[in-house]
Coordinates of C-alpha atoms and ligand atoms in Angstrom, one line a residue:
M22 CA 0.0 0.0 0.0
A23 CA 2.2 2.8 -1.3
L24 CA 1.7 6.5 -1.8
R25 CA 1.5 7.8 -5.3
T26 CA 0.8 11.5 -5.3
I27 CA 0.6 14.5 -3.0
E28 CA -2.0 17.1 -4.2
L29 CA -2.7 20.6 -2.9
W30 CA -6.2 21.9 -3.0
R31 CA -7.2 25.6 -2.5
G32 CA -10.5 27.3 -2.0
G33 CA -12.6 29.3 0.4
I34 CA -15.9 29.2 2.3
D35 CA -17.8 32.2 3.6
L36 CA -18.4 32.4 7.3
V37 CA -22.0 32.7 8.5
S38 CA -21.1 35.8 10.4
P39 CA -17.9 37.9 10.7
F40 CA -15.5 36.5 13.4
R41 CA -13.6 39.3 15.2
T42 CA -10.7 38.8 17.5
S43 CA -8.1 41.1 19.0
F44 CA -6.0 40.6 15.9
G45 CA -8.5 41.1 13.2
T46 CA -11.9 40.3 11.6
D47 CA -12.6 37.4 9.2
T48 CA -15.6 37.1 6.9
S49 CA -14.5 34.0 5.1
R50 CA -12.1 31.0 5.5
D51 CA -9.4 30.6 2.9
L52 CA -8.5 27.0 2.7
L53 CA -5.6 24.7 1.9
Y54 CA -5.9 20.9 1.9
V55 CA -3.2 18.3 1.4
H56 CA -4.5 15.2 -0.4
A57 CA -2.3 12.1 0.0
V58 CA -3.2 9.6 -2.7
G59 CA -2.1 6.0 -2.3
D60 CA -2.5 2.8 -4.3
S61 CA -5.8 1.9 -2.6
N62 CA -6.9 4.8 -0.4
S63 CA -6.4 8.5 -0.1
G64 CA -6.2 10.9 2.9
W65 CA -7.0 14.5 3.6
G66 CA -5.3 17.1 5.9
E67 CA -6.5 20.7 6.5
C68 CA -4.1 23.6 7.0
V69 CA -5.1 25.8 9.9
A70 CA -3.1 28.9 8.8
G71 CA -4.9 32.1 8.1
V72 CA -4.3 34.4 5.2
E73 CA -2.4 36.9 7.3
P74 CA 0.3 36.2 9.9
N75 CA -1.7 37.7 12.8
Y76 CA -2.7 34.7 15.0
S77 CA 0.9 33.5 14.6
S78 CA 3.7 34.1 12.2
E79 CA 2.5 31.4 9.8
Y80 CA 0.2 32.2 6.9
L81 CA -1.4 30.3 4.1
E82 CA 0.8 31.3 1.1
N83 CA 3.9 30.6 3.1
C84 CA 2.5 27.1 4.0
V85 CA 2.0 26.4 0.2
E86 CA 5.7 27.4 -0.3
V87 CA 7.0 25.4 2.6
I88 CA 5.0 22.3 1.8
S89 CA 5.9 22.4 -1.9
R90 CA 9.6 23.2 -1.6
F91 CA 10.6 21.6 1.7
L92 CA 8.1 19.0 3.0
V93 CA 6.9 17.2 -0.1
P94 CA 10.5 16.4 -1.1
L95 CA 10.8 14.4 2.2
I96 CA 8.0 12.1 1.1
N97 CA 8.5 8.9 -0.9
R98 CA 6.2 6.0 -1.7
D99 CA 6.8 4.4 1.6
T100 CA 6.7 7.4 3.9
T101 CA 4.4 7.2 7.0
A102 CA 3.1 10.0 9.2
E103 CA 5.7 9.0 11.8
S104 CA 8.7 8.8 9.4
F105 CA 7.6 12.1 7.8
I106 CA 7.6 14.0 11.1
K107 CA 10.9 12.5 12.0
S108 CA 12.5 13.5 8.7
A109 CA 11.0 17.0 9.0
T110 CA 12.9 17.7 12.2
P111 CA 15.6 19.9 10.5
I112 CA 12.9 22.1 9.0
R113 CA 12.4 24.7 11.9
G114 CA 9.0 26.0 12.9
N115 CA 6.4 25.8 10.2
Y116 CA 4.1 23.8 12.5
M117 CA 1.0 24.3 10.5
S118 CA 2.6 23.2 7.3
K119 CA 4.0 20.0 8.9
A120 CA 0.7 19.3 10.7
C121 CA -1.5 19.3 7.6
V122 CA 0.9 17.0 5.7
E123 CA 1.1 14.7 8.7
A124 CA -2.7 14.7 8.9
A125 CA -3.1 13.6 5.3
L126 CA -0.5 10.8 5.7
L127 CA -2.2 9.6 8.9
D128 CA -5.6 9.5 7.2
V129 CA -4.4 7.5 4.3
Q130 CA -2.4 5.0 6.4
L131 CA -5.1 4.5 8.9
R132 CA -7.5 3.8 6.0
D133 CA -5.0 1.2 4.7
Q134 CA -4.9 -0.3 8.2
N135 CA -8.7 -0.2 8.5
I136 CA -8.7 1.7 11.9
S137 CA -10.1 5.0 12.9
M138 CA -8.1 8.0 14.0
A139 CA -9.9 8.0 17.3
K140 CA -8.8 4.4 18.0
F141 CA -5.3 5.1 16.8
L142 CA -4.9 8.0 19.1
G143 CA -6.4 6.2 22.1
A144 CA -9.8 7.8 22.4
T145 CA -11.9 6.8 25.4
K146 CA -15.1 8.8 24.5
S147 CA -17.6 8.4 21.6
R148 CA -18.7 12.0 21.8
V149 CA -17.2 15.2 23.1
A150 CA -18.6 18.2 25.0
S151 CA -18.9 21.2 22.6
G152 CA -18.0 24.8 23.5
V153 CA -18.3 27.9 21.4
S154 CA -15.9 30.8 20.8
V155 CA -17.7 34.1 20.5
G156 CA -16.1 36.9 18.6
I157 CA -16.0 40.5 19.7
Q158 CA -19.4 42.1 18.9
N159 CA -20.4 45.7 18.0
S160 CA -22.3 46.1 21.2
L161 CA -23.1 44.4 24.6
D162 CA -26.7 43.9 23.4
D163 CA -25.4 42.0 20.3
L164 CA -23.1 39.9 22.6
V165 CA -25.9 39.0 24.9
R166 CA -28.2 38.0 22.0
V167 CA -25.4 36.0 20.3
V168 CA -24.4 34.2 23.5
G169 CA -28.1 33.5 24.2
E170 CA -28.5 31.9 20.8
Y171 CA -25.5 29.6 21.3
I172 CA -26.7 28.5 24.7
A173 CA -30.1 27.7 23.2
Q174 CA -28.3 25.5 20.7
G175 CA -26.8 23.5 23.6
Y176 CA -23.2 24.7 23.7
V177 CA -22.0 23.7 27.2
R178 CA -19.2 26.3 27.5
V179 CA -18.8 29.9 26.2
K180 CA -15.5 31.6 25.4
L181 CA -15.5 35.3 24.9
K182 CA -12.9 37.1 22.9
I183 CA -11.5 40.1 24.7
E184 CA -9.1 42.9 24.1
P185 CA -8.1 46.1 26.0
G186 CA -11.2 48.3 26.2
T187 CA -13.7 45.5 25.8
D188 CA -13.1 43.0 28.7
I189 CA -14.3 43.4 32.3
E190 CA -17.7 45.0 31.4
L191 CA -18.3 42.3 28.8
V192 CA -17.7 39.5 31.3
R193 CA -19.8 41.2 34.0
T194 CA -22.7 41.6 31.5
I195 CA -22.6 37.9 30.5
R196 CA -22.4 36.7 34.1
K197 CA -25.3 38.9 35.1
E198 CA -27.4 37.8 32.1
F199 CA -26.7 34.1 32.2
G200 CA -25.8 33.4 35.8
D201 CA -22.9 31.9 37.7
E202 CA -23.5 28.3 36.5
L203 CA -22.5 29.1 32.9
L204 CA -19.1 27.6 32.1
L205 CA -17.3 30.8 30.9
Q206 CA -13.8 31.7 29.8
V207 CA -12.0 34.5 27.9
D208 CA -9.4 34.6 25.2
A209 CA -7.2 37.7 24.6
N210 CA -5.1 36.4 21.7
A211 CA -2.0 38.0 23.2
A212 CA -3.5 41.5 23.3
Y213 CA -2.3 42.6 26.8
T214 CA 1.1 43.2 28.4
I215 CA 2.3 42.4 31.9
A216 CA 1.6 46.1 32.7
D217 CA -2.1 45.2 32.5
A218 CA -1.8 42.6 35.4
S219 CA -3.8 44.7 37.9
H220 CA -6.5 45.4 35.3
L221 CA -6.8 41.7 34.4
K222 CA -7.0 40.9 38.1
Q223 CA -10.5 42.3 38.0
L224 CA -11.5 39.2 36.1
D225 CA -11.0 37.2 39.3
A226 CA -14.4 38.3 40.5
F227 CA -16.2 36.4 37.8
N228 CA -15.3 32.7 38.4
L229 CA -13.9 32.2 35.0
L230 CA -12.7 28.7 34.0
L231 CA -9.5 30.4 32.6
I232 CA -8.0 33.3 30.7
E233 CA -6.4 32.2 27.5
Q234 CA -3.2 33.7 26.1
P235 CA -3.3 37.1 27.7
L236 CA 0.2 38.1 26.8
P237 CA 2.4 37.8 23.6
E238 CA 3.5 34.4 22.5
D239 CA 7.1 34.9 23.5
D240 CA 6.4 36.5 26.9
L241 CA 6.9 33.4 29.1
A242 CA 8.2 35.5 32.0
G243 CA 5.1 37.7 31.8
H244 CA 2.8 34.7 32.0
I245 CA 4.8 33.4 35.0
E246 CA 4.3 36.7 36.8
L247 CA 0.7 37.1 35.8
S248 CA -0.1 33.6 37.0
R249 CA 1.2 34.6 40.4
V250 CA -0.8 37.8 40.5
I251 CA -4.3 36.6 39.3
S252 CA -6.3 33.7 40.6
T253 CA -8.1 33.0 37.3
P254 CA -6.2 30.1 35.8
V255 CA -3.9 31.1 32.9
C256 CA -4.2 28.9 29.8
L257 CA -1.7 29.1 27.0
D258 CA -2.6 28.8 23.3
E259 CA -0.1 30.6 20.9
S260 CA 2.9 30.1 23.2
V261 CA 2.7 26.3 23.1
T262 CA 4.2 25.1 19.9
S263 CA 5.6 21.8 20.9
L264 CA 6.0 19.2 23.7
D265 CA 9.1 21.1 24.8
T266 CA 7.4 24.5 25.2
A267 CA 4.5 22.8 26.9
R268 CA 6.8 21.1 29.5
G269 CA 8.7 24.4 30.0
A270 CA 5.6 26.4 30.5
L271 CA 4.3 23.9 33.1
D272 CA 7.6 23.5 34.9
L273 CA 7.9 27.3 35.2
K274 CA 4.3 27.7 36.2
A275 CA 3.5 30.1 33.3
C276 CA 0.1 28.4 32.9
S277 CA -2.0 25.8 34.6
V278 CA -4.1 24.8 31.6
I279 CA -3.2 24.1 28.0
N280 CA -5.2 24.6 24.8
I281 CA -4.0 21.9 22.4
K282 CA -4.3 22.6 18.7
P283 CA -2.7 20.0 16.4
G284 CA -2.0 22.6 13.7
R285 CA -0.1 24.9 16.1
V286 CA 2.2 22.1 17.5
G287 CA 3.1 20.5 14.2
G288 CA 0.6 17.7 14.1
Y289 CA -1.5 15.0 15.9
L290 CA 1.5 12.9 17.0
E291 CA 3.0 15.9 18.9
A292 CA -0.5 16.9 20.2
K293 CA -0.9 13.4 21.7
K294 CA 2.5 13.7 23.4
I295 CA 1.4 17.0 25.0
H296 CA -1.9 15.4 26.0
D297 CA 0.0 12.4 27.6
L298 CA 2.4 14.8 29.5
C299 CA -0.6 16.8 30.9
L300 CA -2.6 13.7 31.8
E301 CA 0.4 12.3 33.7
R302 CA 0.7 15.6 35.6
G303 CA -3.0 16.2 36.2
V304 CA -3.0 19.3 34.0
P305 CA -6.4 19.9 32.3
V306 CA -6.3 20.3 28.5
W307 CA -8.9 21.1 25.9
C308 CA -8.9 21.1 22.1
G309 CA -8.8 24.5 20.5
G310 CA -10.2 25.4 17.1
M311 CA -9.0 27.3 14.0
L312 CA -12.3 27.6 12.1
E313 CA -11.7 24.2 10.6
T314 CA -14.0 22.7 8.0
G315 CA -15.1 19.1 8.4
I316 CA -11.7 17.7 7.5
G317 CA -9.8 19.3 10.4
R318 CA -12.9 19.2 12.7
A319 CA -13.1 15.4 12.3
A320 CA -9.5 14.8 13.2
N321 CA -9.8 17.2 16.2
L322 CA -12.8 15.3 17.5
A323 CA -10.7 12.1 17.5
L324 CA -8.0 13.9 19.5
A325 CA -10.5 15.6 21.9
A326 CA -11.9 12.1 22.7
L327 CA -8.7 11.3 24.6
P328 CA -9.1 11.0 28.4
G329 CA -7.0 14.1 29.4
F330 CA -9.3 16.4 27.5
T331 CA -11.4 17.2 30.6
L332 CA -12.5 20.7 29.7
P333 CA -15.0 21.4 26.9
G334 CA -13.1 22.6 23.8
D335 CA -13.7 24.9 20.8
I336 CA -15.0 22.2 18.5
S337 CA -18.4 23.6 17.6
A338 CA -20.9 22.3 15.0
S339 CA -20.1 23.1 11.4
A340 CA -23.1 25.5 11.4
R341 CA -21.3 27.7 13.9
Y342 CA -19.0 28.8 11.0
F343 CA -20.3 27.6 7.7
A344 CA -23.7 27.4 5.9
R345 CA -22.3 24.4 4.0
D346 CA -19.3 22.5 5.2
I347 CA -17.0 20.7 2.8
T348 CA -17.9 17.4 4.4
E349 CA -21.2 16.1 5.9
P350 CA -21.8 18.7 8.6
F351 CA -21.0 18.0 12.2
V352 CA -24.0 18.7 14.4
I353 CA -24.4 19.4 18.1
K354 CA -26.7 17.0 20.1
N355 CA -27.4 17.6 23.8
G356 CA -24.3 19.8 23.9
H357 CA -22.0 17.1 22.3
I358 CA -20.6 16.2 18.9
D359 CA -20.1 12.5 17.9
V360 CA -16.5 11.4 17.3
P361 CA -16.2 9.8 13.9
N362 CA -15.6 6.0 14.3
T363 CA -15.1 4.8 10.7
V364 CA -11.7 4.4 9.1
G365 CA -9.2 7.3 9.1
I366 CA -10.6 10.6 10.0
G367 CA -14.0 9.2 9.0
V368 CA -15.0 11.9 6.5
A369 CA -13.9 13.2 3.1
P370 CA -14.8 16.2 1.0
L371 CA -18.3 16.0 -0.7
P372 CA -17.7 15.8 -4.5
E373 CA -20.1 18.8 -5.1
M374 CA -18.2 20.9 -2.6
L375 CA -14.8 19.8 -3.8
A376 CA -15.9 20.9 -7.3
K377 CA -15.8 24.5 -6.1
F378 CA -12.1 24.0 -5.1
K379 CA -9.0 24.0 -7.3
K380 CA -6.2 21.4 -7.4
T381 CA -3.3 23.8 -7.5
A382 CA -0.4 21.4 -7.4
S383 CA 0.3 17.7 -7.8
F384 CA 3.6 16.0 -6.9
N385 CA 4.3 12.4 -8.1
L386 CA 6.3 10.5 -5.5
S387 CA 9.3 8.4 -6.3
A388 CA 10.3 5.1 -4.8
Ligands
NPQ429 C1 -8.1 30.9 19.2 N1 -9.7 30.3 17.5 O1 -8.4 30.1 20.0 C2 -8.5 30.9 17.7 C3 -8.2 32.1 17.0 C4 -8.4 32.2 15.6 C5 -12.0 29.5 17.6 O2 -11.2 31.2 18.9 C6 -8.3 32.2 10.6 C7 -7.3 31.3 11.0 C8 -9.1 32.8 11.5 C9 -7.1 31.1 12.3 C10 -9.7 33.2 13.8 C11 -11.0 30.4 18.0 C12 -8.9 32.6 12.8 C13 -7.9 31.8 13.3 C14 -9.4 33.0 15.2 C15 -7.7 31.6 14.6 O3 -7.3 31.8 19.6
MG430 MG1 -6.9 31.1 21.6

């Protein structure tokens, strides 16, 4: 069961509503998929990079370049996800590029082996609790309405995007409107500095599950200091790019919770290692989201079904982001989403949706 070809597919899907964070506003999702075609099966991986380098330094066009010039040449007909990741060690950074190639290779090899991604990773759950990430709105009234709609749809946890100037009042309003029982957390996407520590300490009054990535990605010392000053648990997202950075952040007490995103850490194999470390240490983790379509969402569900994922994550229903997903849509039922249990990631692009995408590159593999 050998590989034959690596294809790159590009396209885009409009979002059902604009998604605003401290770093920008998105109205559509530009997409890059890696399609690994083998003798008997094929697999898909979704790149989580955005068009601009604002969530992190990675961006979509750069991923196309890195995958084409540096990662595809590492792949031959016998390459596996594991051998690929090992051979890609000399390529520094570029986590999102590595992750989507690895995901496509994993999907095809698990299909060849006739096992599901969930089983391969060690899943212990058949469905996962679903949380929702709510963008910055134009007014508090809009925010209350939007959060109310998501709660009515069954989301079991709400994450509010915050930035300087729209933070404490916003949390106070949502607590007042929806009560103390609501599982609530905030995400700053690195919009503050350690000089804001006493300001952020006001959040301690609202019994939040956590504050996610308050300070810049590289400011480990700042997160250590902030963790000492505030009682709200600090969770890292952008700062955690590998098992090593995860271990360092925990050893130094820069955070007490980790948001695991396979794309951000270079793949599902690395994501599982971070999960295993956190499980061993009793550190809660949850699975983040990058506005994935069904391809990335399916694989994330398999990961989030591991036992250490004790907090509800950002894996929402397809309809949270897209009127039509590229796969069969993932739906929320009683606050949960089913984990795919058929071979590989369990889903593939629908032909009528893929028809709107373009195959932009095709690389034939040698022996
Ligand atoms: C986060 N995701 O947890 C990210 C941020 C994010 C669901 O809040 C294009 C590419 C748009 C990546 C928007 C959620 C994005 C993006 C937001 C990542 O920090
Ligand atoms: Mg985040």
